[in-house]
PDB file of C-alpha atoms in Angstrom:
ATOM      1  CA  GLY A   1     -50.138  25.997 116.765  1.00 83.00           C
ATOM      2  CA  GLU A   2     -49.277  29.646 117.332  1.00 89.00           C
ATOM      3  CA  ASN A   3     -45.686  30.619 117.929  1.00 93.00           C
ATOM      4  CA  VAL A   4     -44.747  34.027 119.359  1.00 96.00           C
ATOM      5  CA  GLU A   5     -41.146  35.305 119.345  1.00 97.00           C
ATOM      6  CA  GLN A   6     -40.123  38.271 121.440  1.00 97.00           C
ATOM      7  CA  HIS A   7     -37.011  40.447 121.240  1.00 97.00           C
ATOM      8  CA  PRO A   8     -34.846  41.566 122.942  1.00 97.00           C
ATOM      9  CA  SER A   9     -34.674  39.364 125.990  1.00 96.00           C
ATOM     10  CA  THR A  10     -33.124  42.128 128.043  1.00 97.00           C
ATOM     11  CA  LEU A  11     -33.152  45.909 127.516  1.00 98.00           C
ATOM     12  CA  SER A  12     -31.618  48.722 129.482  1.00 98.00           C
ATOM     13  CA  VAL A  13     -32.493  52.344 128.848  1.00 98.00           C
ATOM     14  CA  GLN A  14     -31.699  55.636 130.551  1.00 98.00           C
ATOM     15  CA  GLU A  15     -34.512  57.165 132.485  1.00 98.00           C
ATOM     16  CA  GLY A  16     -36.506  59.449 130.252  1.00 97.00           C
ATOM     17  CA  ASP A  17     -35.556  57.612 127.018  1.00 98.00           C
ATOM     18  CA  SER A  18     -37.870  55.395 125.002  1.00 98.00           C
ATOM     19  CA  ALA A  19     -38.036  51.600 124.991  1.00 98.00           C
ATOM     20  CA  VAL A  20     -39.243  49.365 122.170  1.00 98.00           C
ATOM     21  CA  ILE A  21     -40.042  45.621 122.429  1.00 98.00           C
ATOM     22  CA  LYS A  22     -40.952  43.593 119.343  1.00 98.00           C
ATOM     23  CA  CYS A  23     -42.920  40.424 118.852  1.00 98.00           C
ATOM     24  CA  THR A  24     -43.697  38.296 115.797  1.00 98.00           C
ATOM     25  CA  TYR A  25     -46.458  35.708 115.525  1.00 97.00           C
ATOM     26  CA  SER A  26     -47.002  32.824 113.141  1.00 96.00           C
ATOM     27  CA  ASP A  27     -50.738  32.252 112.887  1.00 93.00           C
ATOM     28  CA  SER A  28     -52.418  34.743 110.523  1.00 92.00           C
ATOM     29  CA  ALA A  29     -55.774  33.949 112.204  1.00 89.00           C
ATOM     30  CA  SER A  30     -54.620  35.519 115.497  1.00 91.00           C
ATOM     31  CA  ASN A  31     -56.557  38.712 116.164  1.00 90.00           C
ATOM     32  CA  TYR A  32     -55.893  39.708 119.762  1.00 91.00           C
ATOM     33  CA  PHE A  33     -52.507  40.905 121.016  1.00 95.00           C
ATOM     34  CA  PRO A  34     -52.109  41.863 124.696  1.00 95.00           C
ATOM     35  CA  TRP A  35     -49.012  42.975 126.588  1.00 97.00           C
ATOM     36  CA  TYR A  36     -48.482  42.058 130.200  1.00 97.00           C
ATOM     37  CA  LYS A  37     -46.121  43.577 132.771  1.00 98.00           C
ATOM     38  CA  GLN A  38     -44.755  41.473 135.590  1.00 97.00           C
ATOM     39  CA  GLU A  39     -42.842  43.059 138.459  1.00 96.00           C
ATOM     40  CA  LEU A  40     -40.452  40.916 140.444  1.00 92.00           C
ATOM     41  CA  GLY A  41     -42.333  38.306 142.539  1.00 92.00           C
ATOM     42  CA  LYS A  42     -45.704  39.584 141.345  1.00 95.00           C
ATOM     43  CA  ARG A  43     -48.419  38.364 138.985  1.00 96.00           C
ATOM     44  CA  PRO A  44     -48.585  39.441 135.315  1.00 96.00           C
ATOM     45  CA  GLN A  45     -50.934  42.350 134.689  1.00 96.00           C
ATOM     46  CA  LEU A  46     -52.348  43.624 131.409  1.00 95.00           C
ATOM     47  CA  ILE A  47     -51.029  47.027 130.389  1.00 97.00           C
ATOM     48  CA  ILE A  48     -52.413  47.387 126.886  1.00 96.00           C
ATOM     49  CA  ASP A  49     -53.926  45.262 124.154  1.00 94.00           C
ATOM     50  CA  ILE A  50     -54.785  45.654 120.481  1.00 93.00           C
ATOM     51  CA  ARG A  51     -57.140  43.889 118.074  1.00 89.00           C
ATOM     52  CA  SER A  52     -56.365  43.110 114.457  1.00 85.00           C
ATOM     53  CA  ASN A  53     -58.845  45.710 113.164  1.00 85.00           C
ATOM     54  CA  VAL A  54     -56.644  48.470 114.557  1.00 83.00           C
ATOM     55  CA  GLY A  55     -53.153  49.501 113.595  1.00 90.00           C
ATOM     56  CA  GLU A  56     -52.121  51.433 116.705  1.00 94.00           C
ATOM     57  CA  LYS A  57     -53.368  52.086 120.210  1.00 94.00           C
ATOM     58  CA  LYS A  58     -51.999  54.482 122.812  1.00 96.00           C
ATOM     59  CA  ASP A  59     -52.493  54.932 126.532  1.00 94.00           C
ATOM     60  CA  GLN A  60     -50.531  57.786 128.035  1.00 96.00           C
ATOM     61  CA  ARG A  61     -46.869  56.782 127.797  1.00 97.00           C
ATOM     62  CA  ILE A  62     -47.372  53.360 126.256  1.00 98.00           C
ATOM     63  CA  ALA A  63     -48.413  52.473 122.759  1.00 98.00           C
ATOM     64  CA  VAL A  64     -48.728  49.333 120.699  1.00 98.00           C
ATOM     65  CA  THR A  65     -48.451  49.028 116.917  1.00 97.00           C
ATOM     66  CA  LEU A  66     -49.577  46.106 114.823  1.00 96.00           C
ATOM     67  CA  ASN A  67     -48.542  45.138 111.312  1.00 95.00           C
ATOM     68  CA  LYS A  68     -50.825  42.267 110.207  1.00 93.00           C
ATOM     69  CA  THR A  69     -49.097  41.802 106.868  1.00 94.00           C
ATOM     70  CA  ALA A  70     -45.752  41.241 108.472  1.00 95.00           C
ATOM     71  CA  LYS A  71     -47.308  39.549 111.499  1.00 96.00           C
ATOM     72  CA  HIS A  72     -45.503  41.645 114.039  1.00 96.00           C
ATOM     73  CA  PHE A  73     -46.438  43.992 116.850  1.00 97.00           C
ATOM     74  CA  SER A  74     -44.418  46.231 119.155  1.00 98.00           C
ATOM     75  CA  LEU A  75     -44.711  47.916 122.485  1.00 98.00           C
ATOM     76  CA  HIS A  76     -43.424  51.462 122.831  1.00 98.00           C
ATOM     77  CA  ILE A  77     -42.800  53.089 126.199  1.00 98.00           C
ATOM     78  CA  THR A  78     -41.875  56.812 126.148  1.00 97.00           C
ATOM     79  CA  GLU A  79     -40.362  58.950 128.878  1.00 98.00           C
ATOM     80  CA  THR A  80     -39.398  55.878 130.822  1.00 98.00           C
ATOM     81  CA  GLN A  81     -39.469  55.981 134.639  1.00 97.00           C
ATOM     82  CA  PRO A  82     -37.847  53.711 137.287  1.00 96.00           C
ATOM     83  CA  GLU A  83     -41.258  52.054 137.920  1.00 97.00           C
ATOM     84  CA  ASP A  84     -41.245  50.817 134.356  1.00 98.00           C
ATOM     85  CA  SER A  85     -38.526  48.329 135.294  1.00 98.00           C
ATOM     86  CA  ALA A  86     -40.161  44.871 135.004  1.00 97.00           C
ATOM     87  CA  VAL A  87     -40.496  41.883 132.650  1.00 97.00           C
ATOM     88  CA  TYR A  88     -42.842  42.504 129.772  1.00 98.00           C
ATOM     89  CA  PHE A  89     -44.626  39.714 127.863  1.00 97.00           C
ATOM     90  CA  CYS A  90     -46.396  39.868 124.562  1.00 97.00           C
ATOM     91  CA  ALA A  91     -49.050  37.339 123.621  1.00 96.00           C
ATOM     92  CA  ALA A  92     -51.396  36.409 120.785  1.00 94.00           C
ATOM     93  CA  SER A  93     -54.700  34.597 120.485  1.00 90.00           C
ATOM     94  CA  LYS A  94     -57.629  33.942 118.206  1.00 85.00           C
ATOM     95  CA  ALA A  95     -60.187  35.715 120.400  1.00 72.00           C
ATOM     96  CA  ASN A  96     -63.261  33.731 119.393  1.00 69.00           C
ATOM     97  CA  PHE A  97     -65.734  32.177 121.864  1.00 55.00           C
ATOM     98  CA  GLY A  98     -64.350  28.985 123.299  1.00 56.00           C
ATOM     99  CA  ASN A  99     -60.922  29.467 121.744  1.00 61.00           C
ATOM    100  CA  GLU A 100     -59.143  32.258 123.561  1.00 75.00           C
ATOM    101  CA  LYS A 101     -55.935  30.624 124.582  1.00 86.00           C
ATOM    102  CA  LEU A 102     -53.017  33.018 124.841  1.00 91.00           C
ATOM    103  CA  THR A 103     -49.626  32.098 123.432  1.00 93.00           C
ATOM    104  CA  PHE A 104     -46.909  34.152 125.202  1.00 95.00           C
ATOM    105  CA  GLY A 105     -43.533  35.342 124.122  1.00 96.00           C
ATOM    106  CA  THR A 106     -40.566  34.539 126.339  1.00 95.00           C
ATOM    107  CA  GLY A 107     -40.410  37.975 127.888  1.00 96.00           C
ATOM    108  CA  THR A 108     -38.220  41.062 127.954  1.00 97.00           C
ATOM    109  CA  ARG A 109     -36.512  42.236 131.115  1.00 97.00           C
ATOM    110  CA  LEU A 110     -36.557  46.061 130.971  1.00 98.00           C
ATOM    111  CA  THR A 111     -34.246  47.940 133.286  1.00 98.00           C
ATOM    112  CA  ILE A 112     -34.491  51.703 133.655  1.00 98.00           C
ATOM    113  CA  ILE A 113     -31.140  53.265 134.582  1.00 96.00           C
ATOM    114  CA  PRO A 114     -31.623  56.357 136.765  1.00 93.00           C
TER     115      PRO A 114
ATOM    116  CA  ASN B   1     -63.607  41.568 145.208  1.00 80.00           C
ATOM    117  CA  ALA B   2     -60.662  39.286 145.873  1.00 86.00           C
ATOM    118  CA  GLY B   3     -60.183  38.681 142.098  1.00 95.00           C
ATOM    119  CA  VAL B   4     -58.264  35.428 141.458  1.00 97.00           C
ATOM    120  CA  THR B   5     -56.985  33.554 144.508  1.00 97.00           C
ATOM    121  CA  GLN B   6     -54.642  30.523 144.592  1.00 98.00           C
ATOM    122  CA  THR B   7     -53.650  28.134 147.369  1.00 97.00           C
ATOM    123  CA  PRO B   8     -51.083  27.283 148.465  1.00 97.00           C
ATOM    124  CA  LYS B   9     -48.529  30.036 147.939  1.00 96.00           C
ATOM    125  CA  PHE B  10     -45.567  27.703 148.348  1.00 96.00           C
ATOM    126  CA  GLN B  11     -45.216  23.922 148.329  1.00 96.00           C
ATOM    127  CA  VAL B  12     -42.336  21.482 148.457  1.00 97.00           C
ATOM    128  CA  LEU B  13     -43.031  17.949 147.296  1.00 97.00           C
ATOM    129  CA  LYS B  14     -40.920  14.777 146.987  1.00 97.00           C
ATOM    130  CA  THR B  15     -40.772  12.976 143.672  1.00 98.00           C
ATOM    131  CA  GLY B  16     -43.817  10.804 143.291  1.00 97.00           C
ATOM    132  CA  GLN B  17     -46.053  12.685 145.715  1.00 97.00           C
ATOM    133  CA  SER B  18     -49.353  14.148 144.524  1.00 97.00           C
ATOM    134  CA  MET B  19     -51.007  17.441 145.225  1.00 96.00           C
ATOM    135  CA  THR B  20     -53.786  19.729 144.030  1.00 97.00           C
ATOM    136  CA  LEU B  21     -53.424  23.395 143.393  1.00 98.00           C
ATOM    137  CA  GLN B  22     -56.593  25.352 144.025  1.00 97.00           C
ATOM    138  CA  CYS B  23     -57.857  28.433 142.146  1.00 98.00           C
ATOM    139  CA  ALA B  24     -60.981  30.449 142.600  1.00 98.00           C
ATOM    140  CA  GLN B  25     -62.305  33.648 141.069  1.00 97.00           C
ATOM    141  CA  ASP B  26     -65.154  35.909 142.201  1.00 96.00           C
ATOM    142  CA  MET B  27     -65.570  37.955 139.004  1.00 94.00           C
ATOM    143  CA  ASN B  28     -68.232  35.665 137.399  1.00 93.00           C
ATOM    144  CA  HIS B  29     -65.764  34.901 134.584  1.00 91.00           C
ATOM    145  CA  ASN B  30     -66.480  32.181 132.115  1.00 89.00           C
ATOM    146  CA  SER B  31     -63.000  31.004 131.210  1.00 90.00           C
ATOM    147  CA  MET B  32     -60.170  29.853 133.447  1.00 94.00           C
ATOM    148  CA  TYR B  33     -56.582  28.877 132.723  1.00 95.00           C
ATOM    149  CA  TRP B  34     -53.539  27.262 134.274  1.00 97.00           C
ATOM    150  CA  TYR B  35     -50.037  28.338 133.296  1.00 97.00           C
ATOM    151  CA  ARG B  36     -46.586  27.451 134.367  1.00 98.00           C
ATOM    152  CA  GLN B  37     -43.717  29.978 134.344  1.00 97.00           C
ATOM    153  CA  ASP B  38     -40.152  28.855 134.004  1.00 94.00           C
ATOM    154  CA  PRO B  39     -37.066  31.134 133.645  1.00 84.00           C
ATOM    155  CA  GLY B  40     -36.557  32.217 130.068  1.00 80.00           C
ATOM    156  CA  MET B  41     -39.667  30.404 128.857  1.00 81.00           C
ATOM    157  CA  GLY B  42     -42.435  32.847 129.486  1.00 88.00           C
ATOM    158  CA  LEU B  43     -45.876  31.541 130.468  1.00 95.00           C
ATOM    159  CA  ARG B  44     -47.007  28.244 128.980  1.00 95.00           C
ATOM    160  CA  LEU B  45     -50.580  27.091 129.031  1.00 95.00           C
ATOM    161  CA  ILE B  46     -51.163  23.747 130.769  1.00 97.00           C
ATOM    162  CA  TYR B  47     -54.967  23.438 130.623  1.00 96.00           C
ATOM    163  CA  TYR B  48     -57.877  25.747 130.243  1.00 93.00           C
ATOM    164  CA  SER B  49     -61.656  25.756 130.691  1.00 93.00           C
ATOM    165  CA  ALA B  50     -63.568  27.848 128.179  1.00 86.00           C
ATOM    166  CA  SER B  51     -66.787  27.553 130.260  1.00 85.00           C
ATOM    167  CA  GLU B  52     -68.156  25.616 133.174  1.00 86.00           C
ATOM    168  CA  GLY B  53     -68.146  21.937 132.387  1.00 87.00           C
ATOM    169  CA  THR B  54     -65.464  21.991 129.702  1.00 90.00           C
ATOM    170  CA  THR B  55     -61.703  21.552 129.868  1.00 94.00           C
ATOM    171  CA  ASP B  56     -59.041  21.218 127.200  1.00 92.00           C
ATOM    172  CA  LYS B  57     -55.341  20.726 126.904  1.00 94.00           C
ATOM    173  CA  GLY B  58     -52.972  23.547 126.392  1.00 93.00           C
ATOM    174  CA  GLU B  59     -49.336  23.480 125.253  1.00 92.00           C
ATOM    175  CA  VAL B  60     -47.812  21.387 128.152  1.00 95.00           C
ATOM    176  CA  PRO B  61     -50.518  19.158 129.616  1.00 97.00           C
ATOM    177  CA  ASN B  62     -48.465  16.005 130.361  1.00 96.00           C
ATOM    178  CA  GLY B  63     -48.306  15.055 133.981  1.00 96.00           C
ATOM    179  CA  TYR B  64     -51.307  17.208 135.000  1.00 98.00           C
ATOM    180  CA  ASN B  65     -55.079  16.929 135.314  1.00 97.00           C
ATOM    181  CA  VAL B  66     -57.683  19.562 135.872  1.00 97.00           C
ATOM    182  CA  SER B  67     -61.210  19.882 137.271  1.00 96.00           C
ATOM    183  CA  ARG B  68     -63.581  22.723 136.661  1.00 95.00           C
ATOM    184  CA  LEU B  69     -65.535  22.213 139.879  1.00 88.00           C
ATOM    185  CA  ASN B  70     -68.059  25.000 139.211  1.00 94.00           C
ATOM    186  CA  LYS B  71     -67.927  28.403 137.566  1.00 94.00           C
ATOM    187  CA  ARG B  72     -65.678  29.840 140.359  1.00 96.00           C
ATOM    188  CA  GLU B  73     -63.205  27.059 140.842  1.00 97.00           C
ATOM    189  CA  PHE B  74     -60.584  25.395 138.655  1.00 97.00           C
ATOM    190  CA  SER B  75     -58.083  22.980 140.250  1.00 97.00           C
ATOM    191  CA  LEU B  76     -54.826  21.559 138.927  1.00 98.00           C
ATOM    192  CA  ARG B  77     -53.662  18.141 140.042  1.00 98.00           C
ATOM    193  CA  LEU B  78     -50.202  16.593 139.863  1.00 97.00           C
ATOM    194  CA  GLU B  79     -50.629  12.877 140.288  1.00 93.00           C
ATOM    195  CA  SER B  80     -46.981  11.888 140.578  1.00 96.00           C
ATOM    196  CA  ALA B  81     -44.746  14.956 140.863  1.00 96.00           C
ATOM    197  CA  ALA B  82     -41.429  15.058 139.019  1.00 97.00           C
ATOM    198  CA  PRO B  83     -38.521  17.471 139.437  1.00 97.00           C
ATOM    199  CA  SER B  84     -39.343  18.834 135.901  1.00 96.00           C
ATOM    200  CA  GLN B  85     -42.598  20.145 137.394  1.00 97.00           C
ATOM    201  CA  THR B  86     -40.684  22.598 139.657  1.00 97.00           C
ATOM    202  CA  SER B  87     -42.115  25.895 138.561  1.00 97.00           C
ATOM    203  CA  VAL B  88     -44.318  28.854 139.398  1.00 97.00           C
ATOM    204  CA  TYR B  89     -47.958  28.031 138.606  1.00 98.00           C
ATOM    205  CA  PHE B  90     -50.431  30.833 137.728  1.00 98.00           C
ATOM    206  CA  CYS B  91     -54.142  30.557 137.491  1.00 97.00           C
ATOM    207  CA  ALA B  92     -55.997  33.097 135.367  1.00 96.00           C
ATOM    208  CA  SER B  93     -59.569  33.901 134.379  1.00 94.00           C
ATOM    209  CA  SER B  94     -61.346  35.997 131.711  1.00 90.00           C
ATOM    210  CA  LYS B  95     -64.910  36.982 131.067  1.00 86.00           C
ATOM    211  CA  SER B  96     -64.780  35.702 127.449  1.00 74.00           C
ATOM    212  CA  GLY B  97     -68.048  34.475 126.092  1.00 61.00           C
ATOM    213  CA  GLY B  98     -67.350  35.887 122.637  1.00 58.00           C
ATOM    214  CA  ARG B  99     -67.999  39.491 123.797  1.00 58.00           C
ATOM    215  CA  GLY B 100     -64.488  40.697 123.289  1.00 63.00           C
ATOM    216  CA  ASP B 101     -63.812  40.601 127.074  1.00 68.00           C
ATOM    217  CA  ASN B 102     -60.540  38.859 126.594  1.00 80.00           C
ATOM    218  CA  GLU B 103     -58.405  40.332 129.413  1.00 88.00           C
ATOM    219  CA  GLN B 104     -56.989  37.585 131.573  1.00 92.00           C
ATOM    220  CA  PHE B 105     -56.646  38.318 135.274  1.00 94.00           C
ATOM    221  CA  PHE B 106     -53.943  36.315 137.053  1.00 96.00           C
ATOM    222  CA  GLY B 107     -53.705  34.947 140.553  1.00 97.00           C
ATOM    223  CA  PRO B 108     -50.734  35.512 142.823  1.00 97.00           C
ATOM    224  CA  GLY B 109     -49.052  32.259 141.835  1.00 97.00           C
ATOM    225  CA  THR B 110     -47.930  29.078 143.595  1.00 97.00           C
ATOM    226  CA  ARG B 111     -44.161  28.356 143.797  1.00 97.00           C
ATOM    227  CA  LEU B 112     -43.759  24.566 143.646  1.00 97.00           C
ATOM    228  CA  THR B 113     -40.492  22.756 144.230  1.00 97.00           C
ATOM    229  CA  VAL B 114     -40.231  18.991 143.580  1.00 97.00           C
ATOM    230  CA  LEU B 115     -37.182  17.327 145.147  1.00 96.00           C
TER     231      LEU B 115
END
């Protein structure tokens, strides 16, 4: 089955600096890569996703890049703010009908230092 | 819309007791999922239901059973609870159906402690 590795497990950055979280996946058939943000005591929520036919996607201060050849994808957060402090999870799946299970990474705890 | 709802929010069980976690969604989604979240291990899929009437095992199904009661509801049952099942349980749903609507929406979670 799919295996997703995520690094680093913890990350502290100064407010206003950029943060980068990296994930690798094992199954070359995976084609959908979402990122979820989970605030303390809350449910995970989708912040951005990318499909394998696209190399990069951006939404305001967050962006995701995908390298299919190397089987890795990354989350980039620019101009970080205190409200970006949370745990971030990457995931991968083969997004075909009836087979859309997500395999999650183990999470990155991001702390923004004011 | 309430989205995805779960009951109960908290539960304490003794080893060997049984219980059912309830999940419902009002978004007319086809697929539903049960995950458990343990510190340092991310979210692991227990069971999922790609569509009404179907269920399949995920990564960690042992000790659990599920029922897709109808399109809205997907329950998770622990027949004989063990301390290793102490965890936070999340239900999720997605529209799916092969249309590229893959976003999974999560419920608020159930914090289960087995003594």
